[in-house]
């Protein structure tokens, strides 16, 4: 799904091929959920890289001079396998703030 978005939006008529740069100055927010705990996304963790490091290619693409978007701090929810209904409701409210306030 993400690849499709890259191809249609960032490489297509809205991005690199555009002569009007309609995405310039827009914000790109990325929301990620992981099954593993936050500790697994550390240099010493199971996945060996932080989530910020894993998202660098998306950040680099968004901030490419031909695209000119501002990459927002990612919204990350780790350990979704252990999230309670209350935590999910709280996270949903936090996500709404993330989308509307940044």
PDB file of N, CA and C in Angstrom:
ATOM      1  N   UNK A   1       0.820  -1.171   0.000  1.00  0.00           N
ATOM      2  CA  UNK A   1       0.000   0.000   0.000  1.00  0.00           C
ATOM      3  C   UNK A   1       0.879   1.254   0.000  1.00  0.00           C
ATOM      4  N   UNK A   2       1.922   1.264   0.809  1.00  0.00           N
ATOM      5  CA  UNK A   2       2.805   2.425   0.857  1.00  0.00           C
ATOM      6  C   UNK A   2       3.520   2.620  -0.478  1.00  0.00           C
ATOM      7  N   UNK A   3       3.959   1.535  -1.075  1.00  0.00           N
ATOM      8  CA  UNK A   3       4.620   1.606  -2.386  1.00  0.00           C
ATOM      9  C   UNK A   3       3.687   2.217  -3.428  1.00  0.00           C
ATOM     10  N   UNK A   4       2.442   1.819  -3.404  1.00  0.00           N
ATOM     11  CA  UNK A   4       1.453   2.372  -4.332  1.00  0.00           C
ATOM     12  C   UNK A   4       1.327   3.886  -4.145  1.00  0.00           C
ATOM     13  N   UNK A   5       1.302   4.326  -2.882  1.00  0.00           N
ATOM     14  CA  UNK A   5       1.201   5.760  -2.598  1.00  0.00           C
ATOM     15  C   UNK A   5       2.433   6.498  -3.122  1.00  0.00           C
ATOM     16  N   UNK A   6       3.603   5.934  -2.882  1.00  0.00           N
ATOM     17  CA  UNK A   6       4.837   6.541  -3.399  1.00  0.00           C
ATOM     18  C   UNK A   6       4.765   6.685  -4.916  1.00  0.00           C
ATOM     19  N   UNK A   7       4.371   5.616  -5.583  1.00  0.00           N
ATOM     20  CA  UNK A   7       4.336   5.635  -7.047  1.00  0.00           C
ATOM     21  C   UNK A   7       3.325   6.642  -7.588  1.00  0.00           C
ATOM     22  N   UNK A   8       2.169   6.688  -7.015  1.00  0.00           N
ATOM     23  CA  UNK A   8       1.109   7.565  -7.530  1.00  0.00           C
ATOM     24  C   UNK A   8       1.272   9.022  -7.129  1.00  0.00           C
ATOM     25  N   UNK A   9       1.693   9.237  -5.901  1.00  0.00           N
ATOM     26  CA  UNK A   9       1.737  10.612  -5.391  1.00  0.00           C
ATOM     27  C   UNK A   9       3.129  11.224  -5.513  1.00  0.00           C
ATOM     28  N   UNK A  10       4.118  10.601  -4.898  1.00  0.00           N
ATOM     29  CA  UNK A  10       5.438  11.222  -4.851  1.00  0.00           C
ATOM     30  C   UNK A  10       6.200  11.146  -6.171  1.00  0.00           C
ATOM     31  N   UNK A  11       5.997  10.099  -6.919  1.00  0.00           N
ATOM     32  CA  UNK A  11       6.686   9.989  -8.200  1.00  0.00           C
ATOM     33  C   UNK A  11       5.788  10.486  -9.329  1.00  0.00           C
ATOM     34  N   UNK A  12       4.504  10.424  -9.126  1.00  0.00           N
ATOM     35  CA  UNK A  12       3.543  10.797 -10.160  1.00  0.00           C
ATOM     36  C   UNK A  12       3.356  12.295 -10.297  1.00  0.00           C
ATOM     37  N   UNK A  13       2.164  12.672 -10.654  1.00  0.00           N
ATOM     38  CA  UNK A  13       1.847  14.058 -10.997  1.00  0.00           C
ATOM     39  C   UNK A  13       1.952  15.035  -9.843  1.00  0.00           C
ATOM     40  N   UNK A  14       1.952  14.559  -8.603  1.00  0.00           N
ATOM     41  CA  UNK A  14       2.045  15.459  -7.455  1.00  0.00           C
ATOM     42  C   UNK A  14       3.475  15.658  -6.978  1.00  0.00           C
ATOM     43  N   UNK A  15       4.379  14.832  -7.417  1.00  0.00           N
ATOM     44  CA  UNK A  15       5.728  14.868  -6.880  1.00  0.00           C
ATOM     45  C   UNK A  15       6.786  15.235  -7.885  1.00  0.00           C
ATOM     46  N   UNK A  16       7.685  14.320  -8.133  1.00  0.00           N
ATOM     47  CA  UNK A  16       8.877  14.577  -8.924  1.00  0.00           C
ATOM     48  C   UNK A  16       8.548  15.025 -10.348  1.00  0.00           C
ATOM     49  N   UNK A  17       7.478  14.503 -10.935  1.00  0.00           N
ATOM     50  CA  UNK A  17       7.116  14.862 -12.310  1.00  0.00           C
ATOM     51  C   UNK A  17       6.373  16.188 -12.420  1.00  0.00           C
ATOM     52  N   UNK A  18       6.005  16.761 -11.308  1.00  0.00           N
ATOM     53  CA  UNK A  18       5.218  17.988 -11.320  1.00  0.00           C
ATOM     54  C   UNK A  18       6.089  19.204 -11.626  1.00  0.00           C
ATOM     55  N   UNK A  19       5.506  20.163 -12.304  1.00  0.00           N
ATOM     56  CA  UNK A  19       6.192  21.439 -12.525  1.00  0.00           C
ATOM     57  C   UNK A  19       5.662  22.513 -11.584  1.00  0.00           C
ATOM     58  N   UNK A  20       4.593  22.200 -10.839  1.00  0.00           N
ATOM     59  CA  UNK A  20       4.004  23.177  -9.921  1.00  0.00           C
ATOM     60  C   UNK A  20       4.277  22.853  -8.449  1.00  0.00           C
ATOM     61  N   UNK A  21       4.821  21.679  -8.158  1.00  0.00           N
ATOM     62  CA  UNK A  21       5.194  21.263  -6.805  1.00  0.00           C
ATOM     63  C   UNK A  21       4.049  21.416  -5.795  1.00  0.00           C
ATOM     64  N   UNK A  22       2.915  20.761  -6.025  1.00  0.00           N
ATOM     65  CA  UNK A  22       1.756  20.929  -5.143  1.00  0.00           C
ATOM     66  C   UNK A  22       1.937  20.394  -3.726  1.00  0.00           C
ATOM     67  N   UNK A  23       2.947  19.566  -3.483  1.00  0.00           N
ATOM     68  CA  UNK A  23       3.170  19.036  -2.135  1.00  0.00           C
ATOM     69  C   UNK A  23       4.143  19.887  -1.322  1.00  0.00           C
ATOM     70  N   UNK A  24       4.808  20.816  -1.967  1.00  0.00           N
ATOM     71  CA  UNK A  24       5.799  21.640  -1.270  1.00  0.00           C
ATOM     72  C   UNK A  24       5.133  22.397  -0.122  1.00  0.00           C
ATOM     73  N   UNK A  25       5.746  22.299   1.042  1.00  0.00           N
ATOM     74  CA  UNK A  25       5.227  22.973   2.226  1.00  0.00           C
ATOM     75  C   UNK A  25       4.175  22.185   2.990  1.00  0.00           C
ATOM     76  N   UNK A  26       3.713  21.075   2.436  1.00  0.00           N
ATOM     77  CA  UNK A  26       2.742  20.224   3.131  1.00  0.00           C
ATOM     78  C   UNK A  26       3.481  19.378   4.167  1.00  0.00           C
ATOM     79  N   UNK A  27       2.738  18.855   5.129  1.00  0.00           N
ATOM     80  CA  UNK A  27       3.312  18.004   6.167  1.00  0.00           C
ATOM     81  C   UNK A  27       2.987  16.543   5.866  1.00  0.00           C
ATOM     82  N   UNK A  28       3.969  15.674   6.079  1.00  0.00           N
ATOM     83  CA  UNK A  28       3.770  14.244   5.938  1.00  0.00           C
ATOM     84  C   UNK A  28       3.910  13.597   7.309  1.00  0.00           C
ATOM     85  N   UNK A  29       2.830  13.022   7.778  1.00  0.00           N
ATOM     86  CA  UNK A  29       2.837  12.305   9.043  1.00  0.00           C
ATOM     87  C   UNK A  29       2.774  10.812   8.787  1.00  0.00           C
ATOM     88  N   UNK A  30       3.514  10.059   9.565  1.00  0.00           N
ATOM     89  CA  UNK A  30       3.535   8.609   9.437  1.00  0.00           C
ATOM     90  C   UNK A  30       3.112   8.015  10.774  1.00  0.00           C
ATOM     91  N   UNK A  31       2.122   7.136  10.727  1.00  0.00           N
ATOM     92  CA  UNK A  31       1.679   6.413  11.925  1.00  0.00           C
ATOM     93  C   UNK A  31       2.068   4.955  11.760  1.00  0.00           C
ATOM     94  N   UNK A  32       2.726   4.417  12.766  1.00  0.00           N
ATOM     95  CA  UNK A  32       3.229   3.051  12.718  1.00  0.00           C
ATOM     96  C   UNK A  32       2.786   2.313  13.972  1.00  0.00           C
ATOM     97  N   UNK A  33       2.332   1.082  13.787  1.00  0.00           N
ATOM     98  CA  UNK A  33       2.088   0.218  14.938  1.00  0.00           C
ATOM     99  C   UNK A  33       2.959  -1.018  14.784  1.00  0.00           C
ATOM    100  N   UNK A  34       3.487  -1.482  15.908  1.00  0.00           N
ATOM    101  CA  UNK A  34       4.342  -2.665  15.896  1.00  0.00           C
ATOM    102  C   UNK A  34       3.805  -3.684  16.890  1.00  0.00           C
ATOM    103  N   UNK A  35       4.028  -4.920  16.581  1.00  0.00           N
ATOM    104  CA  UNK A  35       3.651  -5.973  17.523  1.00  0.00           C
ATOM    105  C   UNK A  35       4.656  -6.038  18.662  1.00  0.00           C
ATOM    106  N   UNK A  36       5.915  -5.801  18.339  1.00  0.00           N
ATOM    107  CA  UNK A  36       6.970  -5.870  19.342  1.00  0.00           C
ATOM    108  C   UNK A  36       6.996  -4.651  20.240  1.00  0.00           C
ATOM    109  N   UNK A  37       7.614  -4.790  21.405  1.00  0.00           N
ATOM    110  CA  UNK A  37       7.736  -3.657  22.324  1.00  0.00           C
ATOM    111  C   UNK A  37       8.753  -2.636  21.809  1.00  0.00           C
ATOM    112  N   UNK A  38       8.695  -1.441  22.358  1.00  0.00           N
ATOM    113  CA  UNK A  38       9.609  -0.373  21.944  1.00  0.00           C
ATOM    114  C   UNK A  38      11.070  -0.798  22.097  1.00  0.00           C
ATOM    115  N   UNK A  39      11.369  -1.591  23.111  1.00  0.00           N
ATOM    116  CA  UNK A  39      12.754  -2.023  23.358  1.00  0.00           C
ATOM    117  C   UNK A  39      13.325  -2.823  22.189  1.00  0.00           C
ATOM    118  N   UNK A  40      12.461  -3.456  21.418  1.00  0.00           N
ATOM    119  CA  UNK A  40      12.969  -4.250  20.297  1.00  0.00           C
ATOM    120  C   UNK A  40      13.395  -3.374  19.122  1.00  0.00           C
ATOM    121  N   UNK A  41      13.041  -2.101  19.177  1.00  0.00           N
ATOM    122  CA  UNK A  41      13.440  -1.157  18.124  1.00  0.00           C
ATOM    123  C   UNK A  41      14.534  -0.226  18.632  1.00  0.00           C
ATOM    124  N   UNK A  42      15.600  -0.844  19.074  1.00  0.00           N
ATOM    125  CA  UNK A  42      16.792  -0.160  19.559  1.00  0.00           C
ATOM    126  C   UNK A  42      18.007  -0.869  18.975  1.00  0.00           C
ATOM    127  N   UNK A  43      19.172  -0.224  18.938  1.00  0.00           N
ATOM    128  CA  UNK A  43      20.370  -0.877  18.396  1.00  0.00           C
ATOM    129  C   UNK A  43      20.684  -2.215  19.063  1.00  0.00           C
ATOM    130  N   UNK A  44      20.336  -2.357  20.326  1.00  0.00           N
ATOM    131  CA  UNK A  44      20.595  -3.613  21.028  1.00  0.00           C
ATOM    132  C   UNK A  44      19.375  -4.531  21.064  1.00  0.00           C
ATOM    133  N   UNK A  45      18.283  -4.099  20.449  1.00  0.00           N
ATOM    134  CA  UNK A  45      17.055  -4.890  20.467  1.00  0.00           C
ATOM    135  C   UNK A  45      16.967  -5.888  19.332  1.00  0.00           C
ATOM    136  N   UNK A  46      15.887  -6.617  19.314  1.00  0.00           N
ATOM    137  CA  UNK A  46      15.661  -7.680  18.347  1.00  0.00           C
ATOM    138  C   UNK A  46      15.759  -7.185  16.899  1.00  0.00           C
ATOM    139  N   UNK A  47      15.213  -6.015  16.622  1.00  0.00           N
ATOM    140  CA  UNK A  47      15.190  -5.494  15.246  1.00  0.00           C
ATOM    141  C   UNK A  47      16.432  -4.686  14.870  1.00  0.00           C
ATOM    142  N   UNK A  48      17.261  -4.359  15.852  1.00  0.00           N
ATOM    143  CA  UNK A  48      18.570  -3.709  15.678  1.00  0.00           C
ATOM    144  C   UNK A  48      18.542  -2.252  15.203  1.00  0.00           C
ATOM    145  N   UNK A  49      17.410  -1.724  14.894  1.00  0.00           N
ATOM    146  CA  UNK A  49      17.321  -0.336  14.424  1.00  0.00           C
ATOM    147  C   UNK A  49      16.171   0.352  15.146  1.00  0.00           C
ATOM    148  N   UNK A  50      16.313   1.661  15.338  1.00  0.00           N
ATOM    149  CA  UNK A  50      15.201   2.419  15.906  1.00  0.00           C
ATOM    150  C   UNK A  50      14.156   2.629  14.815  1.00  0.00           C
ATOM    151  N   UNK A  51      12.942   2.909  15.230  1.00  0.00           N
ATOM    152  CA  UNK A  51      11.894   3.169  14.240  1.00  0.00           C
ATOM    153  C   UNK A  51      12.244   4.413  13.422  1.00  0.00           C
ATOM    154  N   UNK A  52      12.864   5.397  14.046  1.00  0.00           N
ATOM    155  CA  UNK A  52      13.276   6.595  13.323  1.00  0.00           C
ATOM    156  C   UNK A  52      14.263   6.241  12.209  1.00  0.00           C
ATOM    157  N   UNK A  53      15.188   5.319  12.501  1.00  0.00           N
ATOM    158  CA  UNK A  53      16.138   4.886  11.470  1.00  0.00           C
ATOM    159  C   UNK A  53      15.431   4.148  10.340  1.00  0.00           C
ATOM    160  N   UNK A  54      14.470   3.320  10.680  1.00  0.00           N
ATOM    161  CA  UNK A  54      13.736   2.568   9.664  1.00  0.00           C
ATOM    162  C   UNK A  54      12.893   3.476   8.774  1.00  0.00           C
ATOM    163  N   UNK A  55      12.491   4.618   9.308  1.00  0.00           N
ATOM    164  CA  UNK A  55      11.659   5.547   8.540  1.00  0.00           C
ATOM    165  C   UNK A  55      12.468   6.592   7.760  1.00  0.00           C
ATOM    166  N   UNK A  56      13.787   6.587   7.893  1.00  0.00           N
ATOM    167  CA  UNK A  56      14.630   7.571   7.200  1.00  0.00           C
ATOM    168  C   UNK A  56      14.392   7.623   5.685  1.00  0.00           C
ATOM    169  N   UNK A  57      14.205   6.500   4.990  1.00  0.00           N
ATOM    170  CA  UNK A  57      13.950   6.602   3.544  1.00  0.00           C
ATOM    171  C   UNK A  57      12.679   7.390   3.214  1.00  0.00           C
ATOM    172  N   UNK A  58      11.662   7.255   4.048  1.00  0.00           N
ATOM    173  CA  UNK A  58      10.431   8.016   3.821  1.00  0.00           C
ATOM    174  C   UNK A  58      10.685   9.491   4.091  1.00  0.00           C
ATOM    175  N   UNK A  59      11.409   9.789   5.151  1.00  0.00           N
ATOM    176  CA  UNK A  59      11.750  11.175   5.466  1.00  0.00           C
ATOM    177  C   UNK A  59      12.578  11.791   4.344  1.00  0.00           C
ATOM    178  N   UNK A  60      13.559  11.050   3.848  1.00  0.00           N
ATOM    179  CA  UNK A  60      14.414  11.561   2.773  1.00  0.00           C
ATOM    180  C   UNK A  60      13.613  11.830   1.506  1.00  0.00           C
ATOM    181  N   UNK A  61      12.680  10.957   1.202  1.00  0.00           N
ATOM    182  CA  UNK A  61      11.855  11.148   0.013  1.00  0.00           C
ATOM    183  C   UNK A  61      10.968  12.375   0.164  1.00  0.00           C
ATOM    184  N   UNK A  62      10.326  12.522   1.308  1.00  0.00           N
ATOM    185  CA  UNK A  62       9.427  13.654   1.532  1.00  0.00           C
ATOM    186  C   UNK A  62      10.165  14.988   1.468  1.00  0.00           C
ATOM    187  N   UNK A  63      11.380  15.020   1.987  1.00  0.00           N
ATOM    188  CA  UNK A  63      12.118  16.280   2.033  1.00  0.00           C
ATOM    189  C   UNK A  63      12.978  16.513   0.791  1.00  0.00           C
ATOM    190  N   UNK A  64      12.885  15.619  -0.177  1.00  0.00           N
ATOM    191  CA  UNK A  64      13.582  15.798  -1.454  1.00  0.00           C
ATOM    192  C   UNK A  64      13.205  17.164  -2.034  1.00  0.00           C
ATOM    193  N   UNK A  65      14.156  17.921  -2.590  1.00  0.00           N
ATOM    194  CA  UNK A  65      13.851  19.258  -3.114  1.00  0.00           C
ATOM    195  C   UNK A  65      12.739  19.279  -4.170  1.00  0.00           C
ATOM    196  N   UNK A  66      12.559  18.205  -4.894  1.00  0.00           N
ATOM    197  CA  UNK A  66      11.497  18.155  -5.898  1.00  0.00           C
ATOM    198  C   UNK A  66      10.122  17.969  -5.264  1.00  0.00           C
ATOM    199  N   UNK A  67      10.094  17.508  -4.009  1.00  0.00           N
ATOM    200  CA  UNK A  67       8.826  17.278  -3.319  1.00  0.00           C
ATOM    201  C   UNK A  67       8.605  18.352  -2.259  1.00  0.00           C
ATOM    202  N   UNK A  68       9.596  18.570  -1.392  1.00  0.00           N
ATOM    203  CA  UNK A  68       9.575  19.694  -0.458  1.00  0.00           C
ATOM    204  C   UNK A  68       8.590  19.604   0.685  1.00  0.00           C
ATOM    205  N   UNK A  69       8.290  18.394   1.134  1.00  0.00           N
ATOM    206  CA  UNK A  69       7.376  18.247   2.262  1.00  0.00           C
ATOM    207  C   UNK A  69       8.142  18.322   3.584  1.00  0.00           C
ATOM    208  N   UNK A  70       7.425  18.627   4.648  1.00  0.00           N
ATOM    209  CA  UNK A  70       7.976  18.607   5.994  1.00  0.00           C
ATOM    210  C   UNK A  70       7.586  17.276   6.628  1.00  0.00           C
ATOM    211  N   UNK A  71       8.574  16.531   7.066  1.00  0.00           N
ATOM    212  CA  UNK A  71       8.336  15.231   7.684  1.00  0.00           C
ATOM    213  C   UNK A  71       8.065  15.433   9.163  1.00  0.00           C
ATOM    214  N   UNK A  72       6.883  15.043   9.603  1.00  0.00           N
ATOM    215  CA  UNK A  72       6.503  15.181  11.004  1.00  0.00           C
ATOM    216  C   UNK A  72       7.129  14.067  11.837  1.00  0.00           C
ATOM    217  N   UNK A  73       7.257  14.306  13.113  1.00  0.00           N
ATOM    218  CA  UNK A  73       7.696  13.256  14.022  1.00  0.00           C
ATOM    219  C   UNK A  73       6.716  12.093  13.903  1.00  0.00           C
ATOM    220  N   UNK A  74       7.203  10.881  13.704  1.00  0.00           N
ATOM    221  CA  UNK A  74       6.293   9.747  13.531  1.00  0.00           C
ATOM    222  C   UNK A  74       5.453   9.478  14.778  1.00  0.00           C
ATOM    223  N   UNK A  75       4.242   9.008  14.554  1.00  0.00           N
ATOM    224  CA  UNK A  75       3.387   8.561  15.643  1.00  0.00           C
ATOM    225  C   UNK A  75       3.552   7.045  15.720  1.00  0.00           C
ATOM    226  N   UNK A  76       4.057   6.555  16.839  1.00  0.00           N
ATOM    227  CA  UNK A  76       4.397   5.137  16.948  1.00  0.00           C
ATOM    228  C   UNK A  76       3.678   4.511  18.135  1.00  0.00           C
ATOM    229  N   UNK A  77       3.012   3.403  17.872  1.00  0.00           N
ATOM    230  CA  UNK A  77       2.388   2.608  18.920  1.00  0.00           C
ATOM    231  C   UNK A  77       3.041   1.232  18.894  1.00  0.00           C
ATOM    232  N   UNK A  78       3.795   0.945  19.924  1.00  0.00           N
ATOM    233  CA  UNK A  78       4.485  -0.341  20.030  1.00  0.00           C
ATOM    234  C   UNK A  78       3.683  -1.314  20.887  1.00  0.00           C
ATOM    235  N   UNK A  79       3.943  -2.599  20.683  1.00  0.00           N
ATOM    236  CA  UNK A  79       3.351  -3.627  21.525  1.00  0.00           C
ATOM    237  C   UNK A  79       1.847  -3.764  21.382  1.00  0.00           C
ATOM    238  N   UNK A  80       1.331  -3.672  20.153  1.00  0.00           N
ATOM    239  CA  UNK A  80      -0.119  -3.693  19.972  1.00  0.00           C
ATOM    240  C   UNK A  80      -0.754  -5.008  20.416  1.00  0.00           C
ATOM    241  N   UNK A  81       0.020  -6.063  20.501  1.00  0.00           N
ATOM    242  CA  UNK A  81      -0.525  -7.332  20.965  1.00  0.00           C
ATOM    243  C   UNK A  81      -0.945  -7.311  22.423  1.00  0.00           C
ATOM    244  N   UNK A  82      -0.426  -6.347  23.178  1.00  0.00           N
ATOM    245  CA  UNK A  82      -0.730  -6.254  24.603  1.00  0.00           C
ATOM    246  C   UNK A  82      -1.540  -5.017  24.971  1.00  0.00           C
ATOM    247  N   UNK A  83      -2.078  -4.316  24.000  1.00  0.00           N
ATOM    248  CA  UNK A  83      -2.811  -3.077  24.265  1.00  0.00           C
ATOM    249  C   UNK A  83      -4.218  -3.402  24.772  1.00  0.00           C
ATOM    250  N   UNK A  84      -4.586  -2.777  25.883  1.00  0.00           N
ATOM    251  CA  UNK A  84      -5.939  -2.960  26.426  1.00  0.00           C
ATOM    252  C   UNK A  84      -6.906  -2.030  25.701  1.00  0.00           C
ATOM    253  N   UNK A  85      -8.186  -2.249  25.898  1.00  0.00           N
ATOM    254  CA  UNK A  85      -9.194  -1.380  25.287  1.00  0.00           C
ATOM    255  C   UNK A  85      -9.030   0.063  25.765  1.00  0.00           C
ATOM    256  N   UNK A  86      -8.710   0.242  27.044  1.00  0.00           N
ATOM    257  CA  UNK A  86      -8.515   1.596  27.580  1.00  0.00           C
ATOM    258  C   UNK A  86      -7.304   2.268  26.928  1.00  0.00           C
ATOM    259  N   UNK A  87      -6.211   1.512  26.793  1.00  0.00           N
ATOM    260  CA  UNK A  87      -5.017   2.066  26.146  1.00  0.00           C
ATOM    261  C   UNK A  87      -5.305   2.404  24.679  1.00  0.00           C
ATOM    262  N   UNK A  88      -6.078   1.567  24.030  1.00  0.00           N
ATOM    263  CA  UNK A  88      -6.427   1.822  22.639  1.00  0.00           C
ATOM    264  C   UNK A  88      -7.261   3.093  22.512  1.00  0.00           C
ATOM    265  N   UNK A  89      -8.199   3.289  23.408  1.00  0.00           N
ATOM    266  CA  UNK A  89      -9.014   4.506  23.400  1.00  0.00           C
ATOM    267  C   UNK A  89      -8.140   5.736  23.651  1.00  0.00           C
ATOM    268  N   UNK A  90      -7.216   5.628  24.599  1.00  0.00           N
ATOM    269  CA  UNK A  90      -6.302   6.740  24.878  1.00  0.00           C
ATOM    270  C   UNK A  90      -5.423   7.026  23.667  1.00  0.00           C
ATOM    271  N   UNK A  91      -4.917   5.971  23.052  1.00  0.00           N
ATOM    272  CA  UNK A  91      -4.071   6.119  21.875  1.00  0.00           C
ATOM    273  C   UNK A  91      -4.837   6.761  20.730  1.00  0.00           C
ATOM    274  N   UNK A  92      -6.087   6.387  20.556  1.00  0.00           N
ATOM    275  CA  UNK A  92      -6.912   6.989  19.500  1.00  0.00           C
ATOM    276  C   UNK A  92      -7.053   8.493  19.729  1.00  0.00           C
ATOM    277  N   UNK A  93      -7.266   8.892  20.969  1.00  0.00           N
ATOM    278  CA  UNK A  93      -7.372  10.318  21.285  1.00  0.00           C
ATOM    279  C   UNK A  93      -6.045  11.031  21.037  1.00  0.00           C
ATOM    280  N   UNK A  94      -4.937  10.399  21.406  1.00  0.00           N
ATOM    281  CA  UNK A  94      -3.617  10.987  21.161  1.00  0.00           C
ATOM    282  C   UNK A  94      -3.346  11.111  19.663  1.00  0.00           C
ATOM    283  N   UNK A  95      -3.784  10.128  18.912  1.00  0.00           N
ATOM    284  CA  UNK A  95      -3.576  10.166  17.462  1.00  0.00           C
ATOM    285  C   UNK A  95      -4.363  11.313  16.822  1.00  0.00           C
ATOM    286  N   UNK A  96      -5.563  11.548  17.283  1.00  0.00           N
ATOM    287  CA  UNK A  96      -6.357  12.672  16.773  1.00  0.00           C
ATOM    288  C   UNK A  96      -5.616  13.980  17.038  1.00  0.00           C
ATOM    289  N   UNK A  97      -5.030  14.126  18.219  1.00  0.00           N
ATOM    290  CA  UNK A  97      -4.248  15.329  18.534  1.00  0.00           C
ATOM    291  C   UNK A  97      -3.043  15.422  17.596  1.00  0.00           C
ATOM    292  N   UNK A  98      -2.386  14.304  17.375  1.00  0.00           N
ATOM    293  CA  UNK A  98      -1.218  14.278  16.470  1.00  0.00           C
ATOM    294  C   UNK A  98      -1.600  14.766  15.088  1.00  0.00           C
ATOM    295  N   UNK A  99      -2.691  14.290  14.571  1.00  0.00           N
ATOM    296  CA  UNK A  99      -3.102  14.643  13.209  1.00  0.00           C
ATOM    297  C   UNK A  99      -3.566  16.092  13.119  1.00  0.00           C
ATOM    298  N   UNK A 100      -4.220  16.588  14.130  1.00  0.00           N
ATOM    299  CA  UNK A 100      -4.820  17.929  14.056  1.00  0.00           C
ATOM    300  C   UNK A 100      -3.941  19.045  14.600  1.00  0.00           C
ATOM    301  N   UNK A 101      -2.946  18.735  15.433  1.00  0.00           N
ATOM    302  CA  UNK A 101      -2.173  19.804  16.073  1.00  0.00           C
ATOM    303  C   UNK A 101      -0.777  19.998  15.547  1.00  0.00           C
ATOM    304  N   UNK A 102      -0.263  19.112  14.729  1.00  0.00           N
ATOM    305  CA  UNK A 102       1.115  19.300  14.247  1.00  0.00           C
ATOM    306  C   UNK A 102       1.130  19.937  12.897  1.00  0.00           C
TER     307      UNK A 102
END
